[in-house]
């Protein structure tokens, strides 16, 4: 989920970081002298989001060193998110939706930090790979949540992208709706399939015992 937020947040920063559209330049005139900050943040956040997907795969497959790898990514994501959040607050007086990205990284970082504490870490084996069913279910759930995040972006990103009475997020309405819908439907069907398989196996085992 955090990886999806970073990807969406990173790509969504393009308008402020690189776009030369006159409308965007007028809307973001307060940050024009500091665009280099947003350019670095955008590139770094997108790369962190992509690496986050790799981390998720590593977690599901139980790869060695995955906890450290994930923590490093979360620290980087938090620093990048914090940079954009505070820069936007100082320069523009508002930071939506950068605040969502920042606090999502913070919460996830704290969560993984707690998992690494003595007494808790010993009970969690990150090097133990999940079985195929668990992997598919987790992937489906992540896709479903990412889809919801994508489809609702018009609401939570709209306030900071509304200029001259127009929500500019709708410029990307078609691709966002398509991607969000595919993620939701695909994620839901994946989880549903695994649930049905589990119930089918459970029923078969009960019949075998009888």
PDB file of C-alpha atoms in Angstrom, residues 51-125:
ATOM      1  CA  UNK A  51      11.604  -0.514  -4.978  1.00  0.00           C
ATOM      2  CA  UNK A  52       8.715  -0.895  -2.537  1.00  0.00           C
ATOM      3  CA  UNK A  53       7.067  -3.344  -4.921  1.00  0.00           C
ATOM      4  CA  UNK A  54      10.321  -5.302  -4.974  1.00  0.00           C
ATOM      5  CA  UNK A  55      10.339  -5.239  -1.159  1.00  0.00           C
ATOM      6  CA  UNK A  56       6.790  -6.608  -1.086  1.00  0.00           C
ATOM      7  CA  UNK A  57       7.793  -9.489  -3.347  1.00  0.00           C
ATOM      8  CA  UNK A  58      10.833 -10.155  -1.160  1.00  0.00           C
ATOM      9  CA  UNK A  59       8.644 -10.172   1.950  1.00  0.00           C
ATOM     10  CA  UNK A  60       6.213 -12.631   0.412  1.00  0.00           C
ATOM     11  CA  UNK A  61       9.014 -14.897  -0.784  1.00  0.00           C
ATOM     12  CA  UNK A  62      10.930 -14.672   2.489  1.00  0.00           C
ATOM     13  CA  UNK A  63      14.166 -13.379   0.993  1.00  0.00           C
ATOM     14  CA  UNK A  64      17.095 -12.835   3.341  1.00  0.00           C
ATOM     15  CA  UNK A  65      17.781  -9.246   4.375  1.00  0.00           C
ATOM     16  CA  UNK A  66      14.265  -8.154   3.424  1.00  0.00           C
ATOM     17  CA  UNK A  67      13.577  -6.455   6.765  1.00  0.00           C
ATOM     18  CA  UNK A  68      16.642  -4.235   6.484  1.00  0.00           C
ATOM     19  CA  UNK A  69      15.874  -3.505   2.828  1.00  0.00           C
ATOM     20  CA  UNK A  70      12.301  -2.509   3.691  1.00  0.00           C
ATOM     21  CA  UNK A  71      13.389  -0.302   6.595  1.00  0.00           C
ATOM     22  CA  UNK A  72      15.882   1.544   4.381  1.00  0.00           C
ATOM     23  CA  UNK A  73      13.161   2.183   1.797  1.00  0.00           C
ATOM     24  CA  UNK A  74      10.733   3.415   4.443  1.00  0.00           C
ATOM     25  CA  UNK A  75      13.325   5.792   5.885  1.00  0.00           C
ATOM     26  CA  UNK A  76      14.064   7.156   2.405  1.00  0.00           C
ATOM     27  CA  UNK A  77      10.345   7.432   1.647  1.00  0.00           C
ATOM     28  CA  UNK A  78       9.730   9.261   4.912  1.00  0.00           C
ATOM     29  CA  UNK A  79      12.575  11.709   4.272  1.00  0.00           C
ATOM     30  CA  UNK A  80      11.369  12.411   0.735  1.00  0.00           C
ATOM     31  CA  UNK A  81       7.766  12.738   1.860  1.00  0.00           C
ATOM     32  CA  UNK A  82       8.762  14.989   4.736  1.00  0.00           C
ATOM     33  CA  UNK A  83      10.806  17.197   2.426  1.00  0.00           C
ATOM     34  CA  UNK A  84       7.861  17.746   0.093  1.00  0.00           C
ATOM     35  CA  UNK A  85       5.400  18.135   2.955  1.00  0.00           C
ATOM     36  CA  UNK A  86       7.354  20.831   4.788  1.00  0.00           C
ATOM     37  CA  UNK A  87       8.448  22.565   1.572  1.00  0.00           C
ATOM     38  CA  UNK A  88       4.827  22.810   0.439  1.00  0.00           C
ATOM     39  CA  UNK A  89       3.671  24.051   3.835  1.00  0.00           C
ATOM     40  CA  UNK A  90       6.340  26.750   3.873  1.00  0.00           C
ATOM     41  CA  UNK A  91       6.006  27.825   0.242  1.00  0.00           C
ATOM     42  CA  UNK A  92       2.297  27.286  -0.433  1.00  0.00           C
ATOM     43  CA  UNK A  93       0.703  27.060   2.993  1.00  0.00           C
ATOM     44  CA  UNK A  94      -0.822  23.647   2.213  1.00  0.00           C
ATOM     45  CA  UNK A  95       0.560  20.206   1.501  1.00  0.00           C
ATOM     46  CA  UNK A  96      -2.306  18.020   0.302  1.00  0.00           C
ATOM     47  CA  UNK A  97      -1.809  15.319  -0.987  1.00  0.00           C
ATOM     48  CA  UNK A  98       1.866  15.272   0.037  1.00  0.00           C
ATOM     49  CA  UNK A  99       0.705  14.938   3.643  1.00  0.00           C
ATOM     50  CA  UNK A 100      -0.979  11.612   2.810  1.00  0.00           C
ATOM     51  CA  UNK A 101       2.238  10.248   1.330  1.00  0.00           C
ATOM     52  CA  UNK A 102       4.368  11.529   4.199  1.00  0.00           C
ATOM     53  CA  UNK A 103       2.228  10.183   7.035  1.00  0.00           C
ATOM     54  CA  UNK A 104       1.658   6.859   5.259  1.00  0.00           C
ATOM     55  CA  UNK A 105       5.419   6.369   5.158  1.00  0.00           C
ATOM     56  CA  UNK A 106       5.754   7.443   8.791  1.00  0.00           C
ATOM     57  CA  UNK A 107       3.071   5.037  10.013  1.00  0.00           C
ATOM     58  CA  UNK A 108       4.513   2.140   8.006  1.00  0.00           C
ATOM     59  CA  UNK A 109       8.019   2.941   9.243  1.00  0.00           C
ATOM     60  CA  UNK A 110       6.855   2.947  12.867  1.00  0.00           C
ATOM     61  CA  UNK A 111       5.000  -0.329  12.299  1.00  0.00           C
ATOM     62  CA  UNK A 112       8.079  -2.081  10.908  1.00  0.00           C
ATOM     63  CA  UNK A 113      10.245  -0.546  13.633  1.00  0.00           C
ATOM     64  CA  UNK A 114       7.967  -2.114  16.245  1.00  0.00           C
ATOM     65  CA  UNK A 115       8.206  -5.462  14.459  1.00  0.00           C
ATOM     66  CA  UNK A 116      11.975  -5.257  14.857  1.00  0.00           C
ATOM     67  CA  UNK A 117      11.927  -4.677  18.612  1.00  0.00           C
ATOM     68  CA  UNK A 118      13.383  -7.376  20.891  1.00  0.00           C
ATOM     69  CA  UNK A 119      10.723  -9.817  21.980  1.00  0.00           C
ATOM     70  CA  UNK A 120       8.657  -9.189  18.866  1.00  0.00           C
ATOM     71  CA  UNK A 121      11.340  -9.755  16.269  1.00  0.00           C
ATOM     72  CA  UNK A 122      12.026 -13.238  17.646  1.00  0.00           C
ATOM     73  CA  UNK A 123       8.431 -14.257  16.956  1.00  0.00           C
ATOM     74  CA  UNK A 124       8.474 -13.103  13.334  1.00  0.00           C
ATOM     75  CA  UNK A 125      10.490 -14.901  10.690  1.00  0.00           C
TER      76      UNK A 125
END
